[in-house]
PDB file of C-alpha atoms in Angstrom:
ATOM      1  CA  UNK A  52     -32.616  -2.657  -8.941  1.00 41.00           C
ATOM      2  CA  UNK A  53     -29.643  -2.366 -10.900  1.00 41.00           C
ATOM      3  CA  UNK A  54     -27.322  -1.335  -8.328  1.00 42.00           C
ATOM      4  CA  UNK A  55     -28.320  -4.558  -6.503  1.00 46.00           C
ATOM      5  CA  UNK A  56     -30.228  -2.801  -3.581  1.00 45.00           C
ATOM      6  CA  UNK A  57     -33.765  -4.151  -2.497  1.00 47.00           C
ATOM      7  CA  UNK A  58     -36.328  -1.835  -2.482  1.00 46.00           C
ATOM      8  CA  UNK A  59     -36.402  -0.602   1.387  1.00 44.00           C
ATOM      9  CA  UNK A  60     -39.706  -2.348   2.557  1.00 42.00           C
ATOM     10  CA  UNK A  61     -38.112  -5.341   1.762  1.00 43.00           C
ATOM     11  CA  UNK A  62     -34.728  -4.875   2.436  1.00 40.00           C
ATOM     12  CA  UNK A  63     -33.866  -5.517   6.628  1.00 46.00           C
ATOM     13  CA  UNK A  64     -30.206  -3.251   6.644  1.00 49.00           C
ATOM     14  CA  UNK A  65     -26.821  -2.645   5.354  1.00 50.00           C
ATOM     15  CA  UNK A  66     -25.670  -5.819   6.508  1.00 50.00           C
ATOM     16  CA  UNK A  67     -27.902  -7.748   3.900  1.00 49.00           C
ATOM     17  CA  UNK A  68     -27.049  -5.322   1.268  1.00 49.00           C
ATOM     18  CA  UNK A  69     -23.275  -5.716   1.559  1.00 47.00           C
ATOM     19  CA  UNK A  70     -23.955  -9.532   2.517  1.00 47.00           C
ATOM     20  CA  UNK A  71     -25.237  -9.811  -0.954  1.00 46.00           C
ATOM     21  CA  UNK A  72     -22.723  -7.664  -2.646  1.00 45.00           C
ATOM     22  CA  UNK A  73     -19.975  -7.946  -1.881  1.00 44.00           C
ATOM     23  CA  UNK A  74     -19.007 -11.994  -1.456  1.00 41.00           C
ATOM     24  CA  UNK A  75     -20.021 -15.256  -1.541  1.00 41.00           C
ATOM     25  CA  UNK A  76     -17.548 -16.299   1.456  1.00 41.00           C
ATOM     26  CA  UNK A  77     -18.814 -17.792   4.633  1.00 41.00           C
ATOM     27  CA  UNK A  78     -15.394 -17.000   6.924  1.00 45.00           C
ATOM     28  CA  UNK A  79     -15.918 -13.273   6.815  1.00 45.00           C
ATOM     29  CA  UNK A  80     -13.691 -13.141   9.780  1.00 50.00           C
ATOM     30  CA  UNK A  81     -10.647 -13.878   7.766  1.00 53.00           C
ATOM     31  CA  UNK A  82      -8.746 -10.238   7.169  1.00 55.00           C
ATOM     32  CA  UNK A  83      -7.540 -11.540   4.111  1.00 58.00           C
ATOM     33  CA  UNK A  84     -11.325 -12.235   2.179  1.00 68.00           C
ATOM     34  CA  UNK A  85     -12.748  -9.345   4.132  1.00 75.00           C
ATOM     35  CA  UNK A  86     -14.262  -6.530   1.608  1.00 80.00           C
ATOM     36  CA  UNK A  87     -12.537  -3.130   2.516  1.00 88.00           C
ATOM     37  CA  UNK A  88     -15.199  -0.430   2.663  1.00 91.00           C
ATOM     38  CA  UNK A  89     -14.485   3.146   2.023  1.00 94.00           C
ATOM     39  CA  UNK A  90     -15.852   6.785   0.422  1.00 96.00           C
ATOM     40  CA  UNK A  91     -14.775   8.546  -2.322  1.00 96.00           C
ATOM     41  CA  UNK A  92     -15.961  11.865  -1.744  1.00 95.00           C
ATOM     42  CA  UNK A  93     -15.208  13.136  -6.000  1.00 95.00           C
ATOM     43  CA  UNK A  94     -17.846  10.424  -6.741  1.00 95.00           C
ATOM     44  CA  UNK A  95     -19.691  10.748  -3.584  1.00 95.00           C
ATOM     45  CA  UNK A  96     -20.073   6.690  -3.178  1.00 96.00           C
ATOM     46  CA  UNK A  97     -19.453   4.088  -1.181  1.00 95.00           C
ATOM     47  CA  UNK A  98     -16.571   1.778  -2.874  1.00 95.00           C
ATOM     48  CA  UNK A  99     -16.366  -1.873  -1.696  1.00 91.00           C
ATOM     49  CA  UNK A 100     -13.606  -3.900  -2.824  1.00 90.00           C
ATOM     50  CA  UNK A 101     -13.812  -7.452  -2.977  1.00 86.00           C
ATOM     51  CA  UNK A 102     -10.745  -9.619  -2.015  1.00 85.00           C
ATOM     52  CA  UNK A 103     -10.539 -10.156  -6.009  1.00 88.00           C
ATOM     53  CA  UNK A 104     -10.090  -6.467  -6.592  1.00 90.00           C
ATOM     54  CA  UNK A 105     -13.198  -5.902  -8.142  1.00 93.00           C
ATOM     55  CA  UNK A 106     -14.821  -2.551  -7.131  1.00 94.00           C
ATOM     56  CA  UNK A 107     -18.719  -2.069  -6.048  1.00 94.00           C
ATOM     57  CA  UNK A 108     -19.423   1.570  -6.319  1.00 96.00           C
ATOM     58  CA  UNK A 109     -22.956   3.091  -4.644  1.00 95.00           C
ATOM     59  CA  UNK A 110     -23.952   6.207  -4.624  1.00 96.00           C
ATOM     60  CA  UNK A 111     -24.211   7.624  -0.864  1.00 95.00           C
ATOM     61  CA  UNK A 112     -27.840   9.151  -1.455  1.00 94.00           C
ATOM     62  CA  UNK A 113     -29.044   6.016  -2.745  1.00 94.00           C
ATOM     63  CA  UNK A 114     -27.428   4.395  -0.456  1.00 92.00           C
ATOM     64  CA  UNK A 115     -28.728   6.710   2.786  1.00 91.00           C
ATOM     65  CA  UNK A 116     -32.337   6.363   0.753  1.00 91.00           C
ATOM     66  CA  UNK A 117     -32.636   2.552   1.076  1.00 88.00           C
ATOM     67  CA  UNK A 118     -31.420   2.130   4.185  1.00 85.00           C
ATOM     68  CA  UNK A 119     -33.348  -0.154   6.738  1.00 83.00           C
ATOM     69  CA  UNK A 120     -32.519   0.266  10.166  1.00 82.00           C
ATOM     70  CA  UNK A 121     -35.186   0.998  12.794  1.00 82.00           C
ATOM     71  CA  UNK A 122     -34.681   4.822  12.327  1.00 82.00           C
ATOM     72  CA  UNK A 123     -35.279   4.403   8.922  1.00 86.00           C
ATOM     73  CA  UNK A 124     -37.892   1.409   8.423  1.00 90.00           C
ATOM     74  CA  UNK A 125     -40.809   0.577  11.190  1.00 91.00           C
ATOM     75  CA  UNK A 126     -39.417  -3.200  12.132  1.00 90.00           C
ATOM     76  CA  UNK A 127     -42.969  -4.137  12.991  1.00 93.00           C
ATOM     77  CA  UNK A 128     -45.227  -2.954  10.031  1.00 94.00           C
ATOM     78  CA  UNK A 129     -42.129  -2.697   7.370  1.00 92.00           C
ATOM     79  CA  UNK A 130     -43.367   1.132   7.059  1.00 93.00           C
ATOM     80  CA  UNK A 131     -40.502   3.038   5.317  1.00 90.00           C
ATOM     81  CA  UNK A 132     -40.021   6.026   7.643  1.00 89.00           C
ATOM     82  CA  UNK A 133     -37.372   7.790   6.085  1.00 85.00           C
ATOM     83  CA  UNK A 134     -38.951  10.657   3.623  1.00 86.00           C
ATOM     84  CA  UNK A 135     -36.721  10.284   0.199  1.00 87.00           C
ATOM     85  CA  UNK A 136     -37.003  13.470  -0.898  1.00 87.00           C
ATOM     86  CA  UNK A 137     -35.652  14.911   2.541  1.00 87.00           C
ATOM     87  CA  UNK A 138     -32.312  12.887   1.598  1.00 89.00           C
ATOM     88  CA  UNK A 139     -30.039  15.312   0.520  1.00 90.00           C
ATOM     89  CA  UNK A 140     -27.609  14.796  -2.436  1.00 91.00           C
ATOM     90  CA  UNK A 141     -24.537  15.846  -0.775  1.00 92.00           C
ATOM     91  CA  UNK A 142     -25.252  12.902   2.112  1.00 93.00           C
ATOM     92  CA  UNK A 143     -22.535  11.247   2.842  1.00 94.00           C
ATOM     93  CA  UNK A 144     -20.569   9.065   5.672  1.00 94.00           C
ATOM     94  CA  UNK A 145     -19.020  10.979   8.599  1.00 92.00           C
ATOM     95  CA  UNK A 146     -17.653   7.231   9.728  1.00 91.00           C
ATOM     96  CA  UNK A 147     -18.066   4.133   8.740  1.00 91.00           C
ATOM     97  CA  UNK A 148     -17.278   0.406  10.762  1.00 88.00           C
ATOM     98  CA  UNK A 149     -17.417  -2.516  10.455  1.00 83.00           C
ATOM     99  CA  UNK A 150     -20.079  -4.705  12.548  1.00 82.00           C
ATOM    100  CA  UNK A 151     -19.549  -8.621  12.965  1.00 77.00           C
ATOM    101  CA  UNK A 152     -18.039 -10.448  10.154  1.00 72.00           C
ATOM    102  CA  UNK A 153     -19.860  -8.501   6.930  1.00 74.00           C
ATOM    103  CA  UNK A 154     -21.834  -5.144   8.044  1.00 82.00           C
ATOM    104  CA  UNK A 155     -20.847  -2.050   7.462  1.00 87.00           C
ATOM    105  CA  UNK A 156     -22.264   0.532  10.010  1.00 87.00           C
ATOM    106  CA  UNK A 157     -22.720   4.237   8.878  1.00 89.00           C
ATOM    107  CA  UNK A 158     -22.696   7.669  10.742  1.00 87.00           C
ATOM    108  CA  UNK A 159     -24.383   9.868   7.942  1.00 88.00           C
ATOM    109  CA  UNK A 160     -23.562  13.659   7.733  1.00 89.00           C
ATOM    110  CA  UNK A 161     -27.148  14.139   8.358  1.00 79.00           C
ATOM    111  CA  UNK A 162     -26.745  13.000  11.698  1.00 60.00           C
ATOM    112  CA  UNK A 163     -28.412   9.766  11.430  1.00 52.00           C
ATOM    113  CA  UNK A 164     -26.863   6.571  12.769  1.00 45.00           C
ATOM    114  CA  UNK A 165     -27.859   3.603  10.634  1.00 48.00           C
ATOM    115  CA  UNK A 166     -26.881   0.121  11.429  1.00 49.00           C
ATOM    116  CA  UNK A 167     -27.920  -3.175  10.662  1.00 45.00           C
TER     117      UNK A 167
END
């Protein structure tokens, strides 16, 4: 896809999205290469910032659409779970941390936890 995101049977979580997308590094526990994550609600996206400056921006439906935790995607058939259309447009992060050295973990406004 062109905003880098594997369709959601084949994608296994945030993690491997922003894994992908955000650096090439292998010491993600260094602070100083470590993407900084955040929302801008007057775009309603996700913004990652690599340590170069450069700016991913992804749109929080899409995002919330092609997510892949177990909530979301049946870990032993693949099964997408989550109904697309039932994603709303005005979805968007009620907090977000980081997990280990490169996932992002999201609390959606719709109540859904989603997590690598």
């Amino acid at each position: 896809a062109e905003d880098g995101i594997r369709d959601a049977q084949e994608s296994r979580g945030l993690g491997d999205v922003y894994k992908r997308q955000v650096s090439t590094q292998s010491t993600w526990g260094n602070e100083a290469i470590r993407p900084n994550v955040r929302y801008d609600a007057g775009k309603m996206c996700i913004v990652v910032t690599r340590p170069d400056g450069t700016e991913k921006f992804i749109k929080t439906q899409e995002l919330r659409k092609k997510c892949g935790c177990a909530l979301c995607i049946d870990e032993f058939t693949g099964r997408k779970l989550i109904k697309e259309e039932a994603v709303r447009s005005d979805v968007y992060p009620t907090k977000m941390e980081a997990k280990g050295n490169y996932a992002v973990a999201v609390i959606w406004s719709c109540l859904l936890y989603t997590s690598p």
